[in-house]
CSV table of C-alpha atoms in Angstrom, one decimal:
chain,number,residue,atom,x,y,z
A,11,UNK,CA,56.9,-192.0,-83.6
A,12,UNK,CA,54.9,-192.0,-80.6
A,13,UNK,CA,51.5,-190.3,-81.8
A,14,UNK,CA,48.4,-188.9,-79.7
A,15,UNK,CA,46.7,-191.7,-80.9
A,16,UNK,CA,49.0,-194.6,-79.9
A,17,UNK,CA,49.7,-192.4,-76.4
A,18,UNK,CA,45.2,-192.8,-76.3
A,19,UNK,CA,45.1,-196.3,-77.2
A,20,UNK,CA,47.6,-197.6,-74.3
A,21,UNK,CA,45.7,-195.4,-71.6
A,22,UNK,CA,42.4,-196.8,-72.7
A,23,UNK,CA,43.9,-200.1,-72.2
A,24,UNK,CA,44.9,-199.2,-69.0
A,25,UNK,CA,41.6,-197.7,-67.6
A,26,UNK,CA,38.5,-198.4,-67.7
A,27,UNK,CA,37.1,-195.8,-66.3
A,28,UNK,CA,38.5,-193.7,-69.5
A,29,UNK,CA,36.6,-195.8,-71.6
A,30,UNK,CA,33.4,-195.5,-70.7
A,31,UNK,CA,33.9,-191.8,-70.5
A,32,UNK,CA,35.6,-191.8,-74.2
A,33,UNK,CA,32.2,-193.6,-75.1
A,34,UNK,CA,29.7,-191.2,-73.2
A,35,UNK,CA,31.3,-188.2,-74.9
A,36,UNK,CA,31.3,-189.7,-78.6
A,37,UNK,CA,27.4,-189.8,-78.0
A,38,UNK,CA,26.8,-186.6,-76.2
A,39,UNK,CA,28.8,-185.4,-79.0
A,40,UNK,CA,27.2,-187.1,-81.6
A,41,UNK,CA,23.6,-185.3,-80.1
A,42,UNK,CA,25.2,-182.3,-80.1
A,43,UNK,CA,26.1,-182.0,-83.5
A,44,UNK,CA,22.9,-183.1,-84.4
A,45,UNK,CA,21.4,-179.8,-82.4
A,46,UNK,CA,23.9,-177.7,-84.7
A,47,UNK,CA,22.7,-178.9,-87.7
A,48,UNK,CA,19.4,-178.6,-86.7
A,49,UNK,CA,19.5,-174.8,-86.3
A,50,UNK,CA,21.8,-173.6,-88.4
A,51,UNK,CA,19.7,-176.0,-91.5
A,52,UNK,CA,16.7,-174.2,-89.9
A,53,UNK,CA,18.3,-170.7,-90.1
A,54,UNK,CA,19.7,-171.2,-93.7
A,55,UNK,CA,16.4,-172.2,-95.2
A,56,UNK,CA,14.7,-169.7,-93.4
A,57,UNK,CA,17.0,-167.3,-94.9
A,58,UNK,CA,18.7,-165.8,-91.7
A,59,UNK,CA,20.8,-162.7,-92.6
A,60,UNK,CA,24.4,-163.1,-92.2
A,61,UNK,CA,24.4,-161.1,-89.1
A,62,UNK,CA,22.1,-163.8,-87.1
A,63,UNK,CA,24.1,-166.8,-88.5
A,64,UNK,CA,27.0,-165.3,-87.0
A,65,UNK,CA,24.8,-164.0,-83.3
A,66,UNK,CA,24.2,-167.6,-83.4
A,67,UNK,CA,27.9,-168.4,-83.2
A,68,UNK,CA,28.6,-166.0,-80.2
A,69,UNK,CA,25.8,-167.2,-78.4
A,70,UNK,CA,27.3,-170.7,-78.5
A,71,UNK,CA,30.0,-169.4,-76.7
A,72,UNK,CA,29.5,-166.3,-74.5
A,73,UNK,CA,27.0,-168.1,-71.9
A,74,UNK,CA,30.1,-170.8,-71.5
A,75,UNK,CA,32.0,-167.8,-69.4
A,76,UNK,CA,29.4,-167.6,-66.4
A,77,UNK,CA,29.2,-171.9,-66.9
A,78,UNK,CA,33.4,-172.0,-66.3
A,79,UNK,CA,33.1,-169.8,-62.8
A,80,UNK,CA,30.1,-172.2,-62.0
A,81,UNK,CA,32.4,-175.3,-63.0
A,82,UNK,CA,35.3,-173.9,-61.4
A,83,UNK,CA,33.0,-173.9,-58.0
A,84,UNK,CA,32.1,-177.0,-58.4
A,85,UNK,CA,34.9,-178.9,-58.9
A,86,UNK,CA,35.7,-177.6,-55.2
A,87,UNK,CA,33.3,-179.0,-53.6
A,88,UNK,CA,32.4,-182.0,-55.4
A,89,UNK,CA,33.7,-185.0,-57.8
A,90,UNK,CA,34.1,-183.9,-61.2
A,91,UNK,CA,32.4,-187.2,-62.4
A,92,UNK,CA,29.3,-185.7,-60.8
A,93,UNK,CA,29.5,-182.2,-62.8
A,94,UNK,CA,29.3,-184.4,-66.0
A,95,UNK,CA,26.5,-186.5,-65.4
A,96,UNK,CA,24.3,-183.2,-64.1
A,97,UNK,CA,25.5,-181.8,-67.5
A,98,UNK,CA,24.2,-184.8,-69.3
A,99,UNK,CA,21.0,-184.7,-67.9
A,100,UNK,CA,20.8,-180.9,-68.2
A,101,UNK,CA,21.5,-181.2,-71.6
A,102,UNK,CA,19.0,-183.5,-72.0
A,103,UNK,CA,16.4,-181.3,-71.0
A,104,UNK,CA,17.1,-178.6,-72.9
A,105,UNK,CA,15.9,-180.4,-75.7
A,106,UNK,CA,12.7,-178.8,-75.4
A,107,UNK,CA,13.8,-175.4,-77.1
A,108,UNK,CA,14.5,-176.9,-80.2
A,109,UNK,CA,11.6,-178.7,-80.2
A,110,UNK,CA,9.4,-175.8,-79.3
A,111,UNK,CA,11.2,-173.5,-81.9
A,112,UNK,CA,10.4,-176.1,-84.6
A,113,UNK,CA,7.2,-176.7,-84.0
A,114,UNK,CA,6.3,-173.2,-83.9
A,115,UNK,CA,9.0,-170.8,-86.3
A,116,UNK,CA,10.2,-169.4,-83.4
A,117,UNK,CA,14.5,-168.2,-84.0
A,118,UNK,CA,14.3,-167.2,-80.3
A,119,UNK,CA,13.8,-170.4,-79.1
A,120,UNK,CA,16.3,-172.1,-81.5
A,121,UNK,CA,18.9,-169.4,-79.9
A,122,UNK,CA,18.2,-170.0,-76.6
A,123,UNK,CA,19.3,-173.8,-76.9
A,124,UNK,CA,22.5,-172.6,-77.9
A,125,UNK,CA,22.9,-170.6,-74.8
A,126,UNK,CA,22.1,-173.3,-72.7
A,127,UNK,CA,24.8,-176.1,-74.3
A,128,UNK,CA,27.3,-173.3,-74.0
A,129,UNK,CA,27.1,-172.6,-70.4
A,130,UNK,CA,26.8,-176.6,-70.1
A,131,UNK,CA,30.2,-176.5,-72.0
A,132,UNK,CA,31.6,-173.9,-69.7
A,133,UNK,CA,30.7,-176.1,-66.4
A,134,UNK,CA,32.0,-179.3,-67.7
A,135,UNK,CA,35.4,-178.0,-69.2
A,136,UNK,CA,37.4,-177.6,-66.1
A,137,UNK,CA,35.3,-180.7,-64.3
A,138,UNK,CA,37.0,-182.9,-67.1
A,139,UNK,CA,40.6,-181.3,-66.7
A,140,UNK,CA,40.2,-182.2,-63.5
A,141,UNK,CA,39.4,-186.0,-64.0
A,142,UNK,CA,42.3,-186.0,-66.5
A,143,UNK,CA,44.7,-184.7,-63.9
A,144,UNK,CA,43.7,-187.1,-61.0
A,145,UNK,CA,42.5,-190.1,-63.4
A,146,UNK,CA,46.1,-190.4,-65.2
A,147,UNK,CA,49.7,-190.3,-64.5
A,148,UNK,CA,51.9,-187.8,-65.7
A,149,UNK,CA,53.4,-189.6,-68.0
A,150,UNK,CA,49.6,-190.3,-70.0
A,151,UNK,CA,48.5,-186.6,-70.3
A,152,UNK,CA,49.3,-186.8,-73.6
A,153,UNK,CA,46.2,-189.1,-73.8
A,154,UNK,CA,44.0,-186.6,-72.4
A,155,UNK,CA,45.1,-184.3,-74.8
A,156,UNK,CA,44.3,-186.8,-77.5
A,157,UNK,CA,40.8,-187.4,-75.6
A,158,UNK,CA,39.9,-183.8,-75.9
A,159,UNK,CA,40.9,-183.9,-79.2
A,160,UNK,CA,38.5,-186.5,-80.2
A,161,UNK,CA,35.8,-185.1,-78.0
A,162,UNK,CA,35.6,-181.6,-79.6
A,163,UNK,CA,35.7,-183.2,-83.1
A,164,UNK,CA,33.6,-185.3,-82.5
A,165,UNK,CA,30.6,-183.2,-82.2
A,166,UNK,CA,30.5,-182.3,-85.6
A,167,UNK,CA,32.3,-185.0,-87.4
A,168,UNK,CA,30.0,-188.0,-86.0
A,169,UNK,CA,26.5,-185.3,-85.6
A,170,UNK,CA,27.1,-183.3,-88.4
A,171,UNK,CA,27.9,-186.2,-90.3
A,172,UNK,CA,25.3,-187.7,-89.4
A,173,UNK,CA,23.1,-184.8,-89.8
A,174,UNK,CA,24.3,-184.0,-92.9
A,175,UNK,CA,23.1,-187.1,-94.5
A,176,UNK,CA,20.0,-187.4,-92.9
A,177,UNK,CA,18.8,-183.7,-92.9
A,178,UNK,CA,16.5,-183.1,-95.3
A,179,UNK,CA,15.5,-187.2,-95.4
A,180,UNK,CA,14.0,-187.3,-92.2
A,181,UNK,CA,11.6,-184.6,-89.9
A,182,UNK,CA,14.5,-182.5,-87.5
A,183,UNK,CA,11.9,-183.6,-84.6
A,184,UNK,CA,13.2,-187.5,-85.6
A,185,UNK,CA,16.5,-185.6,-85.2
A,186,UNK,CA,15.7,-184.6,-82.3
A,187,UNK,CA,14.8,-187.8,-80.3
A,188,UNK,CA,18.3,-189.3,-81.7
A,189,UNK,CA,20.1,-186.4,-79.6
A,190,UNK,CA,17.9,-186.9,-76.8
A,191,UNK,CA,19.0,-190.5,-77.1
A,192,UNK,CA,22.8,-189.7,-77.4
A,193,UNK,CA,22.4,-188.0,-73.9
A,194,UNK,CA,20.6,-190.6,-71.8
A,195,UNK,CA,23.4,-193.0,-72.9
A,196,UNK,CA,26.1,-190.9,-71.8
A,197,UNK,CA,24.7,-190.1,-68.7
A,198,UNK,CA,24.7,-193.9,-67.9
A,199,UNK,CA,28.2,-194.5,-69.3
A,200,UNK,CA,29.1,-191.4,-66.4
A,201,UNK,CA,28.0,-193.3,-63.8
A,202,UNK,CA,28.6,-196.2,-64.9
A,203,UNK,CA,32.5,-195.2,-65.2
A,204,UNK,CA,32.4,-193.9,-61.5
A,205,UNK,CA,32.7,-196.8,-59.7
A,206,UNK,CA,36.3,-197.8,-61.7
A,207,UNK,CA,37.2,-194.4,-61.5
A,208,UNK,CA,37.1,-193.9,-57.9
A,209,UNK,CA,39.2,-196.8,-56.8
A,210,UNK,CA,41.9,-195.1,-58.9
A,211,UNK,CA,41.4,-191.5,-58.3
A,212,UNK,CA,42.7,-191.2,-54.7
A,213,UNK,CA,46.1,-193.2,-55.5
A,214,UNK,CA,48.1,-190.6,-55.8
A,215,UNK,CA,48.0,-186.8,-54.9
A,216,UNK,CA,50.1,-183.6,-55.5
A,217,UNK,CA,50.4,-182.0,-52.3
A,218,UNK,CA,51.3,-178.4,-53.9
A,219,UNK,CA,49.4,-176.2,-51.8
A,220,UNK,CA,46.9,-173.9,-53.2
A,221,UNK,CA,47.8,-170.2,-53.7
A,222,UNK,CA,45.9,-167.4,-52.1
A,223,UNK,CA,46.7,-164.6,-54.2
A,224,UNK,CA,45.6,-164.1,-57.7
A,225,UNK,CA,46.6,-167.0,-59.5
A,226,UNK,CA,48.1,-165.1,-62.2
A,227,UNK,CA,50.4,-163.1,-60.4
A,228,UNK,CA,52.0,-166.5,-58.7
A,229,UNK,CA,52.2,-168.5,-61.9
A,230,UNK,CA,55.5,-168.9,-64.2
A,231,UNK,CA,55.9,-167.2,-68.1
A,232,UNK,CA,55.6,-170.8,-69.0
A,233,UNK,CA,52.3,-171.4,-67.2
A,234,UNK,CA,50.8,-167.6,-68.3
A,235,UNK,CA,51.8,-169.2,-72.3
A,236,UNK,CA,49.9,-172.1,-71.8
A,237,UNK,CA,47.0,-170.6,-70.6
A,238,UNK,CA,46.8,-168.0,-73.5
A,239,UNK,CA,47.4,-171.0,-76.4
A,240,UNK,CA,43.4,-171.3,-76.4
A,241,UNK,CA,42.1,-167.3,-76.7
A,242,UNK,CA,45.0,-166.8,-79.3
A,243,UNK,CA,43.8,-169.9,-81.3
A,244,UNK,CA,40.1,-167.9,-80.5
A,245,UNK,CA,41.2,-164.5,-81.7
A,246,UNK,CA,42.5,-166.0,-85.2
A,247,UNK,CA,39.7,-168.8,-85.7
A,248,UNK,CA,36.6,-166.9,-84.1
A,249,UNK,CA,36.0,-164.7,-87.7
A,250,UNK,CA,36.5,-167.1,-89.9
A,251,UNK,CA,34.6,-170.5,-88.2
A,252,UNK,CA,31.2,-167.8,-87.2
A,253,UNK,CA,31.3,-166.3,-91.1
A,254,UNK,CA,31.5,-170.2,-91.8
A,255,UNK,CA,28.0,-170.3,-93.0
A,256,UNK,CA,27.7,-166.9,-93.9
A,257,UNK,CA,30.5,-167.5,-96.7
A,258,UNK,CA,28.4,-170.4,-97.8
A,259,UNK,CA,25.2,-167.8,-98.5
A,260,UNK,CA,27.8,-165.7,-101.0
A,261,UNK,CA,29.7,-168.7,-102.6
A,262,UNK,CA,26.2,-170.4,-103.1
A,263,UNK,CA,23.2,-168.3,-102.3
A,264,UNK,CA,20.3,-170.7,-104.1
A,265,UNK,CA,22.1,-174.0,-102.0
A,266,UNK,CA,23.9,-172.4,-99.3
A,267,UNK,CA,22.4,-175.3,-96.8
A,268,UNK,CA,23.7,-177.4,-99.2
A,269,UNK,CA,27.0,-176.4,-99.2
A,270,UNK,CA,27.4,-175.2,-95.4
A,271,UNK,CA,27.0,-178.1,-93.8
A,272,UNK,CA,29.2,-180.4,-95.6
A,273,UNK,CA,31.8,-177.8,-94.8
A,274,UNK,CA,30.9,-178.3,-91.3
A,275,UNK,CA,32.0,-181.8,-91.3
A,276,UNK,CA,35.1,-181.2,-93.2
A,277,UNK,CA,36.0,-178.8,-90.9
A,278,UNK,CA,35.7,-181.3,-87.8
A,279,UNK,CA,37.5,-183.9,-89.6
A,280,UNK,CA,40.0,-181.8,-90.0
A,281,UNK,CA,40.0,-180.7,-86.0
A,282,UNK,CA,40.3,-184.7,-85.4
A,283,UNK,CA,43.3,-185.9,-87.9
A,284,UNK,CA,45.4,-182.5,-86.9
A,285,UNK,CA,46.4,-183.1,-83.2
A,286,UNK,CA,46.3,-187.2,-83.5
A,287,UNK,CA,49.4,-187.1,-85.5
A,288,UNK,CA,51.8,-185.1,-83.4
A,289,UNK,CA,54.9,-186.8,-81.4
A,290,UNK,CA,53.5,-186.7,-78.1
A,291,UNK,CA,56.9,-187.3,-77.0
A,292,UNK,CA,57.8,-183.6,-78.2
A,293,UNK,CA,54.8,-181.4,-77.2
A,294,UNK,CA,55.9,-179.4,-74.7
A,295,UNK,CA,58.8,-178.1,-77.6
A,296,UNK,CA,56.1,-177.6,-80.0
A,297,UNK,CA,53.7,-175.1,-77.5
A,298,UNK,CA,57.2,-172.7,-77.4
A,299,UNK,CA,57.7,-173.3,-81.1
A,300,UNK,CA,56.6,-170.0,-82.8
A,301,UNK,CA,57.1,-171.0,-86.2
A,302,UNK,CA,55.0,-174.3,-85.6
A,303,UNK,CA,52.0,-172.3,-83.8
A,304,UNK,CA,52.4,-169.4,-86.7
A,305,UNK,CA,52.2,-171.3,-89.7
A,306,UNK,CA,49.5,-173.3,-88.4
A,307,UNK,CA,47.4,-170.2,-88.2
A,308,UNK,CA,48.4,-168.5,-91.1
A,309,UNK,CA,47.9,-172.0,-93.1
A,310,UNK,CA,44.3,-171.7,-91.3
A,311,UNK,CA,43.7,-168.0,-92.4
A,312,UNK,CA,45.1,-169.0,-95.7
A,313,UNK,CA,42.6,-171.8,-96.4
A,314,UNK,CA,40.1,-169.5,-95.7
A,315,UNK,CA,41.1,-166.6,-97.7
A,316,UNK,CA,41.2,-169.1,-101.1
A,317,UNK,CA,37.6,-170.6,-99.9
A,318,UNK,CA,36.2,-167.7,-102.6
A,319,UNK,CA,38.2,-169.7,-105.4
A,320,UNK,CA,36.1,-172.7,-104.8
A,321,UNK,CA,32.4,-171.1,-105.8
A,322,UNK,CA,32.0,-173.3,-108.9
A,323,UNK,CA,34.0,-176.5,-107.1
A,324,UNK,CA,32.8,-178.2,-103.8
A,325,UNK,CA,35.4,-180.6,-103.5
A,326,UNK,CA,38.2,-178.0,-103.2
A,327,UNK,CA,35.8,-176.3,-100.6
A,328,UNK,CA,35.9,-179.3,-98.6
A,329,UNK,CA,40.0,-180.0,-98.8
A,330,UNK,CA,40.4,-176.2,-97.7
A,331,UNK,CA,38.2,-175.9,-94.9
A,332,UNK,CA,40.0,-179.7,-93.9
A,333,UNK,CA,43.2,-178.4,-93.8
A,334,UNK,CA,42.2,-175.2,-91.9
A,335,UNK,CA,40.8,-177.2,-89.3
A,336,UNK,CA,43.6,-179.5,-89.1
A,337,UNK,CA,46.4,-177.0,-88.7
A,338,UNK,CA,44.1,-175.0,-86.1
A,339,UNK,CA,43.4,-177.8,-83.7
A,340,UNK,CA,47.5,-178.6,-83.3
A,341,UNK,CA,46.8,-175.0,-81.4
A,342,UNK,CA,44.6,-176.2,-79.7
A,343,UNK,CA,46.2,-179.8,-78.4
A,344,UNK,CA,49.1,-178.0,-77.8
A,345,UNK,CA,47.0,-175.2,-75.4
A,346,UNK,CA,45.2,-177.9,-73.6
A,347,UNK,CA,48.4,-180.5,-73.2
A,348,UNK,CA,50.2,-177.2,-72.0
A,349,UNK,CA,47.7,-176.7,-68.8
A,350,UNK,CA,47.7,-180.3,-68.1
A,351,UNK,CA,51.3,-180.5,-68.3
A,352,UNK,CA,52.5,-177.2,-66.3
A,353,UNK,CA,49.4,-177.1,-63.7
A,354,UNK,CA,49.6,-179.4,-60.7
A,355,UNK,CA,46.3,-180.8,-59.5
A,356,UNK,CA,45.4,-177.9,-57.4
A,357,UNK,CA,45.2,-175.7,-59.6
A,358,UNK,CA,44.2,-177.4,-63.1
A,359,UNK,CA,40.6,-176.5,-62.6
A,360,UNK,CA,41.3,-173.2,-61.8
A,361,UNK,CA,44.2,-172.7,-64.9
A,362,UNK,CA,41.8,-174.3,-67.2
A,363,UNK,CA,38.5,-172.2,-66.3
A,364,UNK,CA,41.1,-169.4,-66.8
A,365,UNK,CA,41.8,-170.1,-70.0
A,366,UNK,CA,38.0,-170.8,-71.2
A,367,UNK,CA,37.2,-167.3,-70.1
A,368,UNK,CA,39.5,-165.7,-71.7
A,369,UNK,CA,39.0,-167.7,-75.3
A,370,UNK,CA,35.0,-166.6,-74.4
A,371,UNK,CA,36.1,-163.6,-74.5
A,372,UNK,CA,38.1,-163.3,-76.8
A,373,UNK,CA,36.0,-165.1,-79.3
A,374,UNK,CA,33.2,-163.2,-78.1
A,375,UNK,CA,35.0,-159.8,-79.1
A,376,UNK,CA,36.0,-160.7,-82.1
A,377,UNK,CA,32.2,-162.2,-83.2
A,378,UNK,CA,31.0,-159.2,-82.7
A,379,UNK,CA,33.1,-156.7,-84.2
A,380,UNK,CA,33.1,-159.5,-87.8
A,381,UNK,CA,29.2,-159.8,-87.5
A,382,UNK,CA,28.7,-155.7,-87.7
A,383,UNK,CA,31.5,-156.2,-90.1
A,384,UNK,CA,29.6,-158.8,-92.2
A,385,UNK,CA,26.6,-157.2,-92.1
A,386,UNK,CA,27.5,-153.7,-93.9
A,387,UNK,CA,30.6,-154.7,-95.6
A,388,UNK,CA,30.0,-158.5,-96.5
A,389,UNK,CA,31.1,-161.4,-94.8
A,390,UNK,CA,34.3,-162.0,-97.4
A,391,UNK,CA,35.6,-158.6,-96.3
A,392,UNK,CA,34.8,-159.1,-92.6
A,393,UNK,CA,36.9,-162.4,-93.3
A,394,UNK,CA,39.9,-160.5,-94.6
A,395,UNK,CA,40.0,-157.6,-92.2
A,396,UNK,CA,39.8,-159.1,-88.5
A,397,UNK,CA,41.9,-162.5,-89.7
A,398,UNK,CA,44.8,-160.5,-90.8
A,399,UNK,CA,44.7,-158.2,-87.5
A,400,UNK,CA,44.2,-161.5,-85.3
A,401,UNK,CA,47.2,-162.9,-87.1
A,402,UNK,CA,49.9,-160.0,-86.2
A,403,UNK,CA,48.2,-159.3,-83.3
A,404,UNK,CA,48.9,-163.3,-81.6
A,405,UNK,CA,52.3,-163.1,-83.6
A,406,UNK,CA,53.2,-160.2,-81.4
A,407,UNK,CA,52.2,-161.9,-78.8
A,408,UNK,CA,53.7,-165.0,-78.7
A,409,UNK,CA,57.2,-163.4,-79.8
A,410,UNK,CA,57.3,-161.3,-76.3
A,411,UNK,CA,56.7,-164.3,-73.9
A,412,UNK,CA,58.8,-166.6,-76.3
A,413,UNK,CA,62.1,-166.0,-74.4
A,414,UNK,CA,61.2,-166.6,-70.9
A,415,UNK,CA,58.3,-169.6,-71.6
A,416,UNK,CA,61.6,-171.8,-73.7
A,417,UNK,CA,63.9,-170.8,-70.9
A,418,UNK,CA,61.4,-172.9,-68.4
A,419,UNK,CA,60.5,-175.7,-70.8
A,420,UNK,CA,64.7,-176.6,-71.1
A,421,UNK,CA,64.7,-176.3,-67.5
A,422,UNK,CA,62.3,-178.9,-67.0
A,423,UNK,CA,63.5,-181.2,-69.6
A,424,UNK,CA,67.0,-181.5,-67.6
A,425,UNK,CA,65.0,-182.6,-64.6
C-alpha cells in the first residue's frame, strides 16, 4: 500500500527545496510547542479557572481569521516563501510576551502571545498551500498532505515532548531561549530553500483563469465539501481539545499539570500516526466516504467521553486521548488533500483561507458556548453536551452534499 509517508519520502527525494522547508517547520514547531507548554504549565500552577484555560484555547485561534485575509493578500502580491520567513522572524519577536509575563505574573501578557502565533498561523496557512500547489506535481499532493500532517503534529509532539520532560527541570525563561532558537533556524532553512525552490516553481503553470464573482457561488459540490472537511472536523474537536486541560483539573485536581501535559503529547502523536497511514492512492474516495469521516469522529468523541474512566489510571488516559487524535487528524488530511486536489493554482490560496475562516469560526463558536458551559455546569458536562450536538449536526451535514460531491469524484476518476 502506497502510504502518506512513502508518497513524503519520494517527494523529499525529489526536492530539495521541500526539505529544507520540512526541516524549518519541525523547529518552528518544536518552539512552538515549547510556548504551549509554557503557558498553559504557567496557568495550571497558578490555578487558572477552567473558564481561562479554555479563553486561552480560543484566543489561539480567533486572531488566525484576520491573519488568513492578510495571507490571502499576500500571496497575491508576493512569493509565498517570503510570507514564511516574515512569519519566522515575527514569531520570533513575539517572544517578548512570554518573557515579560513570566518575569512579572502577568496572564495578560501570556495571552497575548497566543494571539500573536495565531494570526502568524492564519498568514502562513494559505502562503504554504500555495508553495505546495506550485512546488509539486499533481501527482505528489499526497505529500503535501503528509507534510502538513507532520507539521501540525509536530508542534506538540517534538515541543510538548520536549517540554514535558523538561518543564519543571529547568527555568521556562531557559525554555524560552530554546524557542527563540527554533525560530532563527527556520527562518534560515526559508531562505535558504528559496533559491532551489525558485528554479522549480515557474515550470509549470495552470492557466485557469481566476473568477470574479464570489468564489463560492462558481465552485463545484465537490469543491464546497472539501472546503468544509476542516470547520466540521472544528465543530466536533473544538469542545473537547479546549476542555483538554480543564478535564485534567477534575480527573486530577492536586497534579492536574502533571497529568495535562502528557495528554498533550499523546494527543499529537496521535494527530501524526493517523493520516501517515492512509492509501494515498485512495483519498479522494475516502473525503466522500461518510462512514469513514463519521466513525472517525464519533471514535474521537468516544475516547473522550471514557477519559472520566481513567481518574485512577494514566496510561489508559494516554491510549484514549492517542486514539482520539489519530482518528480526528484522518479529517483533517483528508480536508486539506481535498483543497489541494480539487483547487487549481489560482485559486488554492483563496480555497484554503476559506476554509481557515470558517474552522476560526467555527471553533471559535463552539469555545465559547463550552467555556460558559464549563464554567457553571463543569467541564465533563460541557464535554457531553456540545460533542454530541457537533456530532449530528456534521452528520447532517455531510449526508446532504454526499450525493452530488461522489457524483464529481467518479467523474474525475474516469478521466
Amino acid at each position: 500500500m502506497n502510504t502518506l509517508l512513502f508518497a513524503l519520502i519520494g517527494a523529499l527525494r525529489s526536492h530539495r527545496w521541500l526539505r529544507f522547508l520540512g526541516f524549518a517547520y519541525i523547529l518552528s514547531s518544536l518552539g512552538n510547542g515549547l510556548t504551549q507548554v509554557i503557558i498553559f504549565g504557567q496557568l495550571l500552577h497558578w490555578h487558572a479557572s477552567p473558564a481561562t484555560l479554555t479563553i486561552v484555547y480560543m484566543l489561539s485561534m480567533l486572531p488566525s481569521f484576520m491573519g488568513s485575509i492578510w495571507g490571502e493578500i499576500l500571496c497575491k502580491k508576493t512569493s509565498p516563501l517570503r510570507i514564511l520567513i516574515f512569519t519566522e522572524i515575527s514569531g520570533l519577536f513575539a517572544l517578548v510576551f512570554p518573557i515579560y509575563g513570566l518575569l512579572h505574573h502577568n496572564v495578560p501578557a501570556l495571552l497575548v502571545v497566543q494571539c500573536i502565533e495565531a494570526l502568524l498561523s492564519g498568514i502562513s496557512y494559505p502562503a504554504l498551500t500555495l508553495l505546495f500547489k506550485r512546488g509539486l506535481r499533481h501527482d505528489e499532493l499526497p505529500a503535501a498532505t503528509a507534510m502538513e500532517t507532520i507539521i501540525f503534529a509536530s508542534q506538540v509532539l517534538l515541543g510538548t515532548g520536549l517540554g514535558v520532560l523538561l518543564f519543571g527541570l529547568i527555568p521556562p525563561l531557559h525554555l524560552l531561549a530554546i524557542d527563540a532558537l527554533s525560530f532563527t533556524a527556520s527562518a534560515i532553512l526559508l531562505m535558504m530553500s528559496a533559491a532551489f525552490f525558485c528554479g522549480e516553481a515557474h515550470r509549470s503553470t495552470e492557466t485557469t483563469p481566476v473568477r470574479r464573482e464570489s468564489l463560492w457561488r462558481a465552485i463545484s459540490p465537490l469543491q464546497k465539501r472539501s472546503i468544509m472537511l476542516l470547520p466540521a472536523l472544528a465543530a466536533v474537536g473544538s469542545p473537547a481539545m479546549a476542555l483538554l486541560p480543564a478535564l485534567a483539573q477534575e480527573i486530577r485536581p492536586e497534579d492536574s499539570a502533571g497529568l495535562a501535559l502528557p495528554l498533550l503529547f499523546a494527543r499529537s502523536l496521535g494527530q501524526l500516526c493517523g493520516p501517515l497511514m492512509l492509501d494515498a492512492s485512495k483519498l479522494q474516495q475516502y473525503a466522500v466516504n461518510n462512514r469513514l469521516l463519521l466513525a472517525c469522529l464519533s471514535l474521537f468523541i468516544g475516547s473522550y467521553f471514557l477519559l472520566p474512566l481513567s481518574a485512577g489510571y494514566r496510561y489508559i488516559g494516554l491510549v484514549l486521548i492517542f486514539s482520539a487524535h489519530m482518528a480526528s487528524n484522518i479529517v483533517f488530511a483528508l480536508g486539506t488533500f481535498g483543497i489541494l486536489r480539487n483547487f487549481p493554482q489560482t485559486q488554492v490560496a483563496k480555497a484554503s483561507a476559506m476554509s481557515w475562516r470558517v474552522q476560526v469560526l467555527t471553533a471559535t463558536i463552539f469555545t465559547g458556548i463550552t467555556s460558559a458551559m464549563a464554567q457553571y455546569f463543569g467541564a465533563f458536562y460541557a464535554l457531553y453536551c456540545m460533542s454530541l450536538f457537533s456530532l449530528v449536526a456534521v452528520g447532517v451535514l455531510l449526508w446532504l452534499n454526499r450525493t452530488r460531491a461522489l457524483n464529481k469524484v467518479n467523474l474525475r476518476l474516469r478521466e
